Coordinates of C-alpha atoms and ligand atoms in Angstrom, one line a residue:
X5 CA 146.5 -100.0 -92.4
X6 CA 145.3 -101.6 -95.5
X7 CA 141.6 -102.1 -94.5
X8 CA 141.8 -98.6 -93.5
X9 CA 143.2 -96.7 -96.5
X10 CA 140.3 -99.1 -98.1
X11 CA 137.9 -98.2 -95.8
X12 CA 138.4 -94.5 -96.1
X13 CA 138.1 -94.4 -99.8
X14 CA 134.9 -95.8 -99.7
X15 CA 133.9 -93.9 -97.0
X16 CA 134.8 -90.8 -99.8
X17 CA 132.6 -92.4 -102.2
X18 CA 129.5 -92.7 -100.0
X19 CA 129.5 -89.0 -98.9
X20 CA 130.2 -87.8 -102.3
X21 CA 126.8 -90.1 -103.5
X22 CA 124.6 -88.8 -100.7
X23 CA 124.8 -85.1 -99.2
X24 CA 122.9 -85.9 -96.1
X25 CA 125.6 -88.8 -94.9
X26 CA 128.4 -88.1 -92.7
X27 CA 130.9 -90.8 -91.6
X28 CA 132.7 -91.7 -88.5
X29 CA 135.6 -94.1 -89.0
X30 CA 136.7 -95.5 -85.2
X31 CA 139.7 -96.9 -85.5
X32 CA 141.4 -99.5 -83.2
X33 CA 145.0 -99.1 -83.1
X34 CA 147.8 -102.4 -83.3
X35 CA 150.5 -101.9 -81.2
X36 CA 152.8 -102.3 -84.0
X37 CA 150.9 -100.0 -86.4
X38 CA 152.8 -96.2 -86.1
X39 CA 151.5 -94.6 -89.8
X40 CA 147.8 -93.7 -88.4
X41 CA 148.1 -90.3 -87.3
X42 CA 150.0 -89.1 -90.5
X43 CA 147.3 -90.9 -92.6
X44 CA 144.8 -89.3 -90.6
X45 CA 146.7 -85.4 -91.7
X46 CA 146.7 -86.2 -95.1
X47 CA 142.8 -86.8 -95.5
X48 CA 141.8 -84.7 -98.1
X49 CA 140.5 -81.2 -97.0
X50 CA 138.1 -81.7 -99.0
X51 CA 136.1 -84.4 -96.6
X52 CA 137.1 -83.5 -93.6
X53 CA 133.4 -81.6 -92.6
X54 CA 131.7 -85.4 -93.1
X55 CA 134.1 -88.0 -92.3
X56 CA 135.9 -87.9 -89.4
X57 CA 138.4 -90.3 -88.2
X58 CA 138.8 -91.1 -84.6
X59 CA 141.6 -93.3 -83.1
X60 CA 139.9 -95.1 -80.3
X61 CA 141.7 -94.9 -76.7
X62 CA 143.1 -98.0 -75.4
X63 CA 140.5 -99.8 -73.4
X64 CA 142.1 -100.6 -69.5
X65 CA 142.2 -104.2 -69.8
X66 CA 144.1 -104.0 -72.8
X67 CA 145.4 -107.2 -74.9
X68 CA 149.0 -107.6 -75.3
X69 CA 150.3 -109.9 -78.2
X70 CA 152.8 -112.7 -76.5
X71 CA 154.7 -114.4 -78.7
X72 CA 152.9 -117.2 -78.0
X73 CA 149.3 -116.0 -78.7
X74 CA 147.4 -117.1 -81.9
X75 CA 147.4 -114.2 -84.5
X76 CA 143.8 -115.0 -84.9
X77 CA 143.1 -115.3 -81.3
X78 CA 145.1 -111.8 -80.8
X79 CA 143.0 -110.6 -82.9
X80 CA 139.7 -111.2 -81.7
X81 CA 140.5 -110.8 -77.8
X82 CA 142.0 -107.4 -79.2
X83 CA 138.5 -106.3 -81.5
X84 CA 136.2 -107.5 -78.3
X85 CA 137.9 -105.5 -75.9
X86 CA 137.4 -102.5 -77.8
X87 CA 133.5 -102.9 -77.5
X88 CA 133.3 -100.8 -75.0
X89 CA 135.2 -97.9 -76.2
X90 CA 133.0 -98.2 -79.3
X91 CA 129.6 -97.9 -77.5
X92 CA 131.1 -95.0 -75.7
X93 CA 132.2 -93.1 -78.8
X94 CA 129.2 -93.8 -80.3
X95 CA 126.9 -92.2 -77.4
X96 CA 129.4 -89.5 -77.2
X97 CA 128.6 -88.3 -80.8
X98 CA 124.7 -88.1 -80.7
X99 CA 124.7 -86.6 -77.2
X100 CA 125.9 -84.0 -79.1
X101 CA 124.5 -83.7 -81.6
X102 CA 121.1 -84.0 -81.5
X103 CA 119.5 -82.9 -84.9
X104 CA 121.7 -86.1 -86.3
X105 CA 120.5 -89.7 -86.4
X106 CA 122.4 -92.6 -86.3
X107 CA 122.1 -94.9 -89.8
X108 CA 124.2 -98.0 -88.7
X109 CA 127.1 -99.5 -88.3
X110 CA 129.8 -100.4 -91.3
X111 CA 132.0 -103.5 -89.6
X112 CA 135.2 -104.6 -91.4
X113 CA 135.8 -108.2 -91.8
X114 CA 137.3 -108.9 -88.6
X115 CA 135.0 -106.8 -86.7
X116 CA 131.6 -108.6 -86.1
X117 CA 131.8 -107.9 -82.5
X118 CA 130.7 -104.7 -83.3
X119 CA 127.3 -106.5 -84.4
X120 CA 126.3 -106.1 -80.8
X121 CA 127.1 -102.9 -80.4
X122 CA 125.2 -102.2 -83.4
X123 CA 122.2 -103.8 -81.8
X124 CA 122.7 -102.2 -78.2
X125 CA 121.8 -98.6 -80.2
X126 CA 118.5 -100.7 -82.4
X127 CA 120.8 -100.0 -86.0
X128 CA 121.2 -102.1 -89.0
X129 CA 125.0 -103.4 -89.3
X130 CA 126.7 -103.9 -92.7
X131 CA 130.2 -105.4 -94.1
X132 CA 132.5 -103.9 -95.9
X133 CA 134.2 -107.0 -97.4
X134 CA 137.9 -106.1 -98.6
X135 CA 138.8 -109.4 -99.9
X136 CA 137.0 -110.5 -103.4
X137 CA 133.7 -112.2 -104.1
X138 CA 134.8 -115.9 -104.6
X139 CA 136.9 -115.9 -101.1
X140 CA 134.0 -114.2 -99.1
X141 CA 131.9 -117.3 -100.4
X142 CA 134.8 -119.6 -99.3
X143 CA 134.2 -118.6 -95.8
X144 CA 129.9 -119.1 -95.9
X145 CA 131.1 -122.6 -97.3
X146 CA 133.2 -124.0 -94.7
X147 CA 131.1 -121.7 -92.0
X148 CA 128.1 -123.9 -93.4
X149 CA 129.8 -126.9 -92.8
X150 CA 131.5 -126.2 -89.6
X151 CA 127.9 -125.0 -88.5
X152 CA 126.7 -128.4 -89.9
X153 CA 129.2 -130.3 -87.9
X154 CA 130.2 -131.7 -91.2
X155 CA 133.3 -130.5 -91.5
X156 CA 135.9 -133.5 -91.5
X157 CA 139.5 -133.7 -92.1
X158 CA 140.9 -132.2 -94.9
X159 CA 143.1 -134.4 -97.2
X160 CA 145.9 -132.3 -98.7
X161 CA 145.3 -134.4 -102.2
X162 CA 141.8 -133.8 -102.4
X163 CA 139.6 -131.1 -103.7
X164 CA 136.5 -129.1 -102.8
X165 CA 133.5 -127.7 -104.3
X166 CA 133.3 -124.3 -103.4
X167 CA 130.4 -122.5 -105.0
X168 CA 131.7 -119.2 -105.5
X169 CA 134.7 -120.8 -107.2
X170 CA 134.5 -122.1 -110.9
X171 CA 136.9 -125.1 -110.6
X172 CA 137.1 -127.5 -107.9
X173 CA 139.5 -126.2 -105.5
X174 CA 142.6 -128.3 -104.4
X175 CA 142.9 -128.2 -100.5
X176 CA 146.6 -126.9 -100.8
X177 CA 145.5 -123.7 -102.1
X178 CA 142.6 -122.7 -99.3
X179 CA 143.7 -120.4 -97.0
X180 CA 146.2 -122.0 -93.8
X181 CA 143.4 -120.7 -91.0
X182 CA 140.9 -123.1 -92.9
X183 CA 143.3 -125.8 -93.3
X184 CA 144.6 -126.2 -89.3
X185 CA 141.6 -127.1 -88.8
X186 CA 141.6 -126.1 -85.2
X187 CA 140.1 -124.0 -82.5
X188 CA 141.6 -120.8 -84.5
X189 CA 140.1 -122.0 -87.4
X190 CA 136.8 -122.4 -85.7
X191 CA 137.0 -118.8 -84.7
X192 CA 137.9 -117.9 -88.3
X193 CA 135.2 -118.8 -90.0
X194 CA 132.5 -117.7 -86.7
X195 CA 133.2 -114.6 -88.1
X196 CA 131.3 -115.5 -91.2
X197 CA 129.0 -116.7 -89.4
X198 CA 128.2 -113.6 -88.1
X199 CA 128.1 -111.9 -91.6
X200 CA 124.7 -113.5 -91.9
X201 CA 123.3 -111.1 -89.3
X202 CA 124.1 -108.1 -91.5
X203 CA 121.7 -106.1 -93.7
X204 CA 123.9 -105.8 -97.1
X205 CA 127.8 -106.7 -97.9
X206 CA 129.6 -104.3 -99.4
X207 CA 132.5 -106.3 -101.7
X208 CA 135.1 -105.0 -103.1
X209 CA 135.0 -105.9 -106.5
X210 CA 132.9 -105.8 -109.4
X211 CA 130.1 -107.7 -111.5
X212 CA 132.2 -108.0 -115.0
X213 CA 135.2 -109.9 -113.2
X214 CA 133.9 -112.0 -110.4
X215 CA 130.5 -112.8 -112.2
X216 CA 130.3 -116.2 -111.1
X217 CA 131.1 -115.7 -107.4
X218 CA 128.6 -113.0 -107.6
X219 CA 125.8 -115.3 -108.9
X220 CA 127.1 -118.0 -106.3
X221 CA 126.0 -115.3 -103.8
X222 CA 123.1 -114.4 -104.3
X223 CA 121.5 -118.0 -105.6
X224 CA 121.6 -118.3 -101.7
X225 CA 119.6 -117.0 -100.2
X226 CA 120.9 -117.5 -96.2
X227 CA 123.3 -114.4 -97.7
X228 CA 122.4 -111.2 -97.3
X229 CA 122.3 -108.2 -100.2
X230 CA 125.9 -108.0 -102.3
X231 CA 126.8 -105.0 -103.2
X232 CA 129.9 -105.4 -105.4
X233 CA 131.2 -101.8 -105.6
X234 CA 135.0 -101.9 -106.7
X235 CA 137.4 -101.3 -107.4
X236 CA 137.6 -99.3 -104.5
X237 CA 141.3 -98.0 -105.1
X238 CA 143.2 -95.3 -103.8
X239 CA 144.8 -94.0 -106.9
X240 CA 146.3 -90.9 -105.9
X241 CA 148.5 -93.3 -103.3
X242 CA 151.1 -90.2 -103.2
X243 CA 154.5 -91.0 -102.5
X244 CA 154.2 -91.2 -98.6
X245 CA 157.4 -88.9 -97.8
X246 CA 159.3 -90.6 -100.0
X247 CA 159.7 -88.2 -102.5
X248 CA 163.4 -88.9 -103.6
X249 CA 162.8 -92.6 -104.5
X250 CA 159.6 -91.8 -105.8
X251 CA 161.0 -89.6 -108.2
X252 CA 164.2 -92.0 -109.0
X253 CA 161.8 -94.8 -109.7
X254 CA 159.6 -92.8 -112.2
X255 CA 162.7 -91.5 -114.0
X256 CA 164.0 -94.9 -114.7
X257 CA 160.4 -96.2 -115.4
X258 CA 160.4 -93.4 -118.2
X259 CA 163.7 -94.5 -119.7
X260 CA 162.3 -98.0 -120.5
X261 CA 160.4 -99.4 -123.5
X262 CA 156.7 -99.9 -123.1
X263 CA 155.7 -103.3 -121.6
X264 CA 159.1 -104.0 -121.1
X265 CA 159.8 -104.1 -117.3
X266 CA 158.6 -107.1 -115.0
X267 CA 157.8 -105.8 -111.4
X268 CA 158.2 -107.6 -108.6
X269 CA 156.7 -106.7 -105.0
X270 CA 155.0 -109.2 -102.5
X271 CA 153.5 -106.8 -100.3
X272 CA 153.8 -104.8 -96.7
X273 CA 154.4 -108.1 -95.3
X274 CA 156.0 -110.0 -97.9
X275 CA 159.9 -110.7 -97.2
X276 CA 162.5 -113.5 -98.6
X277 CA 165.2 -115.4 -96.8
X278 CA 168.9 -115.1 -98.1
X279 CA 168.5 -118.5 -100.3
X280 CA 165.4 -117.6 -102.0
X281 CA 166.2 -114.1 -103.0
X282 CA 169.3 -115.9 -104.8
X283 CA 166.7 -117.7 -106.9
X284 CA 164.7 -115.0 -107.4
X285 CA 168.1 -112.8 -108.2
X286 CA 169.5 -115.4 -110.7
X287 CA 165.9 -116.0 -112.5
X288 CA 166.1 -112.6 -113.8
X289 CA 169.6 -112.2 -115.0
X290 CA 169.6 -115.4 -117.1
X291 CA 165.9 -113.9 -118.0
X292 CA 167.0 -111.1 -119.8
X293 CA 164.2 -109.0 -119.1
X294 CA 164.0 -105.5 -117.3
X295 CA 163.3 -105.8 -113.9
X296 CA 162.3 -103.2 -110.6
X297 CA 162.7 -105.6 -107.5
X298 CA 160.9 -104.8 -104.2
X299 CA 162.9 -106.5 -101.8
X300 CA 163.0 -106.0 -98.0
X301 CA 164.2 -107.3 -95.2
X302 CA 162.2 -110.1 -93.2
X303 CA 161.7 -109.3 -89.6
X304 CA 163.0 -111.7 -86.6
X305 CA 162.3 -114.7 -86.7
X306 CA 158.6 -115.2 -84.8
X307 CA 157.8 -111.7 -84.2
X308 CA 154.8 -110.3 -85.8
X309 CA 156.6 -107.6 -87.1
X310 CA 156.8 -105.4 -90.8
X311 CA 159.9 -105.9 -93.3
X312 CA 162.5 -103.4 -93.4
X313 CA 164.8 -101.9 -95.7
X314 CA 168.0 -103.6 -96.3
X315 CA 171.5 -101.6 -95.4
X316 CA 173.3 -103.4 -98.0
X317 CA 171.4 -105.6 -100.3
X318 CA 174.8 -106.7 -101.8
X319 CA 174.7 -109.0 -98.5
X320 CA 172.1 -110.7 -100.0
X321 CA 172.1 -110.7 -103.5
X322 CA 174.4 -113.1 -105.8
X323 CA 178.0 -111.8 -106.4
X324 CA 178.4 -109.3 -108.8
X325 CA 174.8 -109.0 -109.6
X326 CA 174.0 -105.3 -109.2
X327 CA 177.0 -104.8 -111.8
X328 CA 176.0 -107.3 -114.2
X329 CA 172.5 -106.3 -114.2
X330 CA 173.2 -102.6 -113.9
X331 CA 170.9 -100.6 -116.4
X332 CA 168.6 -103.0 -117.0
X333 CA 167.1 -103.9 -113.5
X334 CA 166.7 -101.3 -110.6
X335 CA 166.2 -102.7 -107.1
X336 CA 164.1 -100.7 -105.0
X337 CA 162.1 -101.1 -101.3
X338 CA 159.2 -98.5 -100.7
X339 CA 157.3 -99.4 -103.9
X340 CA 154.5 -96.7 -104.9
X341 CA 152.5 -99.5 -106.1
X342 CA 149.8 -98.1 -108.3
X343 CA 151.8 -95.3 -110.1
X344 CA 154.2 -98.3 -111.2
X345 CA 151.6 -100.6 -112.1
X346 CA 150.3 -97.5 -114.2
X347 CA 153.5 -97.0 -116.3
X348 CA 153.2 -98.2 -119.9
X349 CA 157.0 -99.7 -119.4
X350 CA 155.4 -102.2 -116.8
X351 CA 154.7 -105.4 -118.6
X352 CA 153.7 -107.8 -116.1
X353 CA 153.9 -108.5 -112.2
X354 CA 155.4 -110.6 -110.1
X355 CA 152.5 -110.7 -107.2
X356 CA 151.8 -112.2 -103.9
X357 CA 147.8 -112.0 -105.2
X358 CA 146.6 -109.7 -102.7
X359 CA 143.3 -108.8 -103.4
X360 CA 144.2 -105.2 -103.4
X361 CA 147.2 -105.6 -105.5
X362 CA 145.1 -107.9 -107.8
X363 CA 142.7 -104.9 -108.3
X364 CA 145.5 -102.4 -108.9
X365 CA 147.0 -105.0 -111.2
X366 CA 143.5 -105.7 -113.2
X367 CA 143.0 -101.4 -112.8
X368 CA 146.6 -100.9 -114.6
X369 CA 145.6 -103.7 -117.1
X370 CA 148.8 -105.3 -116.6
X371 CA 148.6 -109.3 -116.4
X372 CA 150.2 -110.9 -113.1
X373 CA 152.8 -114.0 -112.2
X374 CA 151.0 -115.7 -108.7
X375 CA 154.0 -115.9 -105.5
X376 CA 151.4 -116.4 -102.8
X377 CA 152.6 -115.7 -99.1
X378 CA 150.1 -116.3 -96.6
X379 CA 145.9 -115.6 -95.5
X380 CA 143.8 -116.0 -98.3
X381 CA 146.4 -115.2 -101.2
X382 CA 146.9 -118.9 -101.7
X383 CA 143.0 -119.0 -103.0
X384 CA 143.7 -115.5 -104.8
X385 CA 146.4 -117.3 -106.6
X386 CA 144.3 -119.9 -108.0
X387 CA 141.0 -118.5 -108.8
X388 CA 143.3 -116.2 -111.3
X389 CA 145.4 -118.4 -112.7
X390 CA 142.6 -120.9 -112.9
X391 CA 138.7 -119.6 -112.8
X392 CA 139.8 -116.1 -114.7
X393 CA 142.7 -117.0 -116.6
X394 CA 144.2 -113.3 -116.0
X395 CA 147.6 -114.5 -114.6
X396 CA 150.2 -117.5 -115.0
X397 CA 151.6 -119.6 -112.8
X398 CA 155.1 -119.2 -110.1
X399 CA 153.7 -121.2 -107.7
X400 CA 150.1 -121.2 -106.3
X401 CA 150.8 -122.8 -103.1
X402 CA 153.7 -121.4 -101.7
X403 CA 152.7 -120.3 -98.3
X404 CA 154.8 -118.0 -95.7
X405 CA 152.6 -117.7 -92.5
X406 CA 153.5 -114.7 -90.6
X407 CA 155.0 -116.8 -87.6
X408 CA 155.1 -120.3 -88.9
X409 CA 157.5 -122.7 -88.1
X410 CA 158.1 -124.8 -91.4
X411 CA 160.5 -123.3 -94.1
X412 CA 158.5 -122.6 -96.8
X413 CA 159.9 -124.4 -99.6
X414 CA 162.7 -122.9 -102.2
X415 CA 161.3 -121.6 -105.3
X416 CA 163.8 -122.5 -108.1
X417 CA 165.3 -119.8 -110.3
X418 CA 164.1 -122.4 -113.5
X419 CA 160.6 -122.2 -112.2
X420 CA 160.7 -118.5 -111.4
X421 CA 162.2 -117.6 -115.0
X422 CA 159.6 -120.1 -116.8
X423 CA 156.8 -118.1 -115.0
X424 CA 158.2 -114.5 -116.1
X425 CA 158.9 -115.7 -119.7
X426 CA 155.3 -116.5 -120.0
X427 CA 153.9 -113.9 -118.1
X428 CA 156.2 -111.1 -120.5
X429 CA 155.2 -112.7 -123.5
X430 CA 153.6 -109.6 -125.3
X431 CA 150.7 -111.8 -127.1
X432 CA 149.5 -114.3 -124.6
X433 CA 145.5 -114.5 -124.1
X434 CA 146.2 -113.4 -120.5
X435 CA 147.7 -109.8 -121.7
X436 CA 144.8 -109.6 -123.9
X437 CA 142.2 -110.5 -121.3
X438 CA 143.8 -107.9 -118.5
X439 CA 143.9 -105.2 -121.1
X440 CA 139.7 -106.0 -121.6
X441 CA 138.8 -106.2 -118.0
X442 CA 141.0 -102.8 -116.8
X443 CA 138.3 -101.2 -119.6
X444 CA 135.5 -102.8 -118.5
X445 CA 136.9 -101.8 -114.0
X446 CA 136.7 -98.2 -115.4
X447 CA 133.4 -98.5 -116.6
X448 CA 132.3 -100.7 -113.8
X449 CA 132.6 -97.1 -111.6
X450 CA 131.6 -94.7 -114.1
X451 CA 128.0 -93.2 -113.9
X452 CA 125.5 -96.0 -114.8
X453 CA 128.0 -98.6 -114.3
X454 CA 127.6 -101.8 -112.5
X455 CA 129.7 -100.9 -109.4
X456 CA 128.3 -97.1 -109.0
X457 CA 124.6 -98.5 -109.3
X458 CA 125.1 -100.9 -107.0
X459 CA 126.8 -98.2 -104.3
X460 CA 123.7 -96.3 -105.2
X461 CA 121.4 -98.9 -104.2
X462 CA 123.5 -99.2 -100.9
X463 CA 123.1 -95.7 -100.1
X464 CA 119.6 -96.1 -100.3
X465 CA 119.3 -98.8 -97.9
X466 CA 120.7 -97.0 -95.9
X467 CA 119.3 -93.6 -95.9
X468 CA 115.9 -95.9 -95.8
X469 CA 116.6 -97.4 -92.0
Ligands
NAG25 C1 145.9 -101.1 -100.8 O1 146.3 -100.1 -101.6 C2 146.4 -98.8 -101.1 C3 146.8 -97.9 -102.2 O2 146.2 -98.2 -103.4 C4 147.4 -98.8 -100.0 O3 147.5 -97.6 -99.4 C5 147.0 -99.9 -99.0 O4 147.9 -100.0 -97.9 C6 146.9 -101.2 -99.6 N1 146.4 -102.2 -98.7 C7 147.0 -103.4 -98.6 C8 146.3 -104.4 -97.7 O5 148.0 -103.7 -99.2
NAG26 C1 138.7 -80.9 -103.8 O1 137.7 -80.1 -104.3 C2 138.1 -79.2 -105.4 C3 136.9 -78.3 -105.7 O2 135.7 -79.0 -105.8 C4 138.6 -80.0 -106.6 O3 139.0 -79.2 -107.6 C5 139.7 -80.9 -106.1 O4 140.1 -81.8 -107.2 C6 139.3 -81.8 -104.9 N1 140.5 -82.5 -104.4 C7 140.4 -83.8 -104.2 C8 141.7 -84.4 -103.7 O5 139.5 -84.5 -104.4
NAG27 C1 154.1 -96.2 -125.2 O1 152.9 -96.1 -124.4 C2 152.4 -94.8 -124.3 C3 151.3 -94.7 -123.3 O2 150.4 -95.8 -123.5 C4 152.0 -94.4 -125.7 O3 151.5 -93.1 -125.7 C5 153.2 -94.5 -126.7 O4 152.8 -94.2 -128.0 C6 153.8 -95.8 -126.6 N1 155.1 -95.9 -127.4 C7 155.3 -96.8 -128.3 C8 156.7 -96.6 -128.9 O5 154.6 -97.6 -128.6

């Protein structure tokens, strides 16, 4: 859902640069994925004549996730067997329509099998990269060196030299795929692999914040065309049906001194067991400081499922806490991200470094506290706290794989509260540096500014082939 809603809204901003483009997005449903056909209703009106989003049938040899399958290898038996559904859909459309040519195929990420579908119909393929500039450069390095056969065990102590990445990166902070070291991983980074047969990569960032990823890039020259076009945001987020809490949230928001409130949220897949939420719970009562708390329930044990709402967070949550921390903290589940990140009362963030959180965050100008869970967040984590010194230090290499087997390890409430003290302190260099680069994201997608040229010059590559 997240590629999607990211997808979508720069499928918006094409169409709105160049009159003569429409846009298809095919969309391959997960099994456990039910919010598509509402999203799908609540497309703006105002696009609906030139993008067009079609939910793909299920192919007849279709893949079921067994709880013993790979996530990754799910995943790509799941995006191949959808290759022929997408060549049909495809046909389908300019059968139609014959006075309309076909310009080439966007892929997402994980979706380089579409490469050669791409080909089958003689089109150009591009990326739209959703992640940030220094990661996608992660995967080209350890592609290279996988490609190389050079790739060797990875000591946890050690460190790497990633170009894309300022500092030497410790191995404990890439992401887990890359450090298994296995057949998955193998697969994982194929997919980069792959990327080098496209004609441009869209990122999602921009120039002024990733500029020495961006240079990384293009200094080689076995990567195709960057085009770093964020942040590609979907501001107007709406509250999603959930207009009571939505409106409970903002009125409490409203009560509270500017910069005052620390907000925490890991997530649409980010959960806590009973132990660390203690932590967590007595970090910010001996802190002091406001708090709104995201907290939802983890799903069974190995089953690649979504958090849920808690019936009764007192179950959870230390004795007595709600009363004791009653009017001063509010905890909450649905989280409408971006219109809390854009309240003046929000002073800092408690994140698990998403890359699309990190952009709302950098967007709202409000400086971030790193809880990494799982994928690349790990490498998020560190390349802010480290390369762009734009947020402090939780933990940078706390890791929470969707099905893994080893307990992640328990956060102490000391080392929680030392991280929100800093992050809340109203005249650190961080604050001051967020508060630049949420001026310089606006401008970034203004007219004449670094992101909207550079979606310009995609659109012309494009409309060129
Ligand atoms: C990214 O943010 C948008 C709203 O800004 C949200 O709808 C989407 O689900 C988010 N994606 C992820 C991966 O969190
Ligand atoms: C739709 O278009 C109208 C008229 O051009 C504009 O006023 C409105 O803001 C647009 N709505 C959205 C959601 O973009
Ligand atoms: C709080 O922030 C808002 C919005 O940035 C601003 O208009 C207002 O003056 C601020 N209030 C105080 C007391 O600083």
């Amino acid at each position: 859902m997240g590629h999607l809603v990211s997808t979508v809204e720069m499928a918006k901003q094409l169409v709105d640069r160049e009159d003569q483009l429409s846009i298809t997005v095919l969309i391959m449903t997960l099994p456990t994925e039910t919010k598509i056909p509402s999203y799908t209703k609540s497309l703006s009106s105002n696009y609906t004549s030139r993008i067009r989003l079609l939910e793909l049938t299920q192919p007849e040899t279709s893949v079921n996730m067994g709880s013993a399958t790979h996530p990754m290898k799910f995943m790509s038996e799941f995006i191949t067997s959808y290759k022929g559904r997408v060549k049909d859909a495809v046909a389908d459309m300019f059968s139609s329509l014959s006075s309309v040519k076909l310009a080439g195929f966007v892929i997402d990420m994980f979706c380089t099998a579409m490469i050669d579908v791409a080909n089958d119909f003689g089109v150009p393929s591009y990326l739209f990269y959703t992640s940030g500039a220094a990661m996608l450069g992660l995967q080209f390095h350890f592609q290279s060196l996988i490609s190389q056969n050079v790739l060797s065990y990875l000591d946890s102590e050690s460190e790497v030299l990633i170009p894309t990445y300022i500092n030497p990166v410790p191995v404990k902070f890439l992401p887990g795929l890359i450090l298994d070291n296995d057949e998955y991983s193998i697969m994982f980074l194929d997919l980069a692999g792959r990327f080098k047969e496209t004609k441009g990569i869209m990122v999602n960032t921009f120039v002024e914040v990733e500029s020495h990823a961006l240079k990384a890039l293009s200094d080689d020259e076995k990567i195709p065309p960057i085009y770093p076009v964020g942040p590609i945001l979907n501001l107007g987020g709406g509250n999603d049906g959930h207009g009571e809490e939505y409106d409970s949230i903002m009125k409490w928001l409203d009560g509270q001194p500017n910069s005052s409130v620390v907000f925490l949220c890991f997530g649409s897949m980010g959960s806590f067991e009973e132990d660390q939420v203690k932590e967590v719970a007595n970090a910010l009562e001996s802190s002091g400081y406001q708090f709104l708390w995201s907290l939802r329930q983890p799903p069974p044990k190995d089953k690649l499922q979504f958090p849920s709402e808690f019936e009764n967070l007192e179950e959870v949550l230390p004795e007595g806490f709600l009363q004791r921390t009653k009017g001063r903290g509010k905890m909450i589940g649905w989280a409408p991200q971006v219109a809390i990140l854009s309240h003046p009362s929000v002073g800092g963030f408690v994140s698990h470094c998403g890359w699309n959180s990190t952009l709302e965050s950098v967007r709202s100008g409000v400086p971030m506290a790193t809880w990494p869970m799982y994928a690349e967040q790990q490498s998020n984590a560190f390349q802010l706290v480290k390369d762009l010194e734009m947020a402090v230090e939780i933990k940078m290499d706390y890791r929470k794989d969707f099905m893994t087997i080893n307990q992640p390890v328990l956060v102490k409430a000391e080392e929680i509260g030392n991280g929100i003290r800093q992050l809340m302190d109203l005249v650190n260099k961080i604050r001051a540096k967020v508060r630049k680069m949420k001026e310089k994201s606006e401008a970034a997608i203004m007219e004449g500014g670094s992101s909207y040229v550079a979606l310009g010059n995609f659109v012309e590559t494009v409309m060129k082939s």
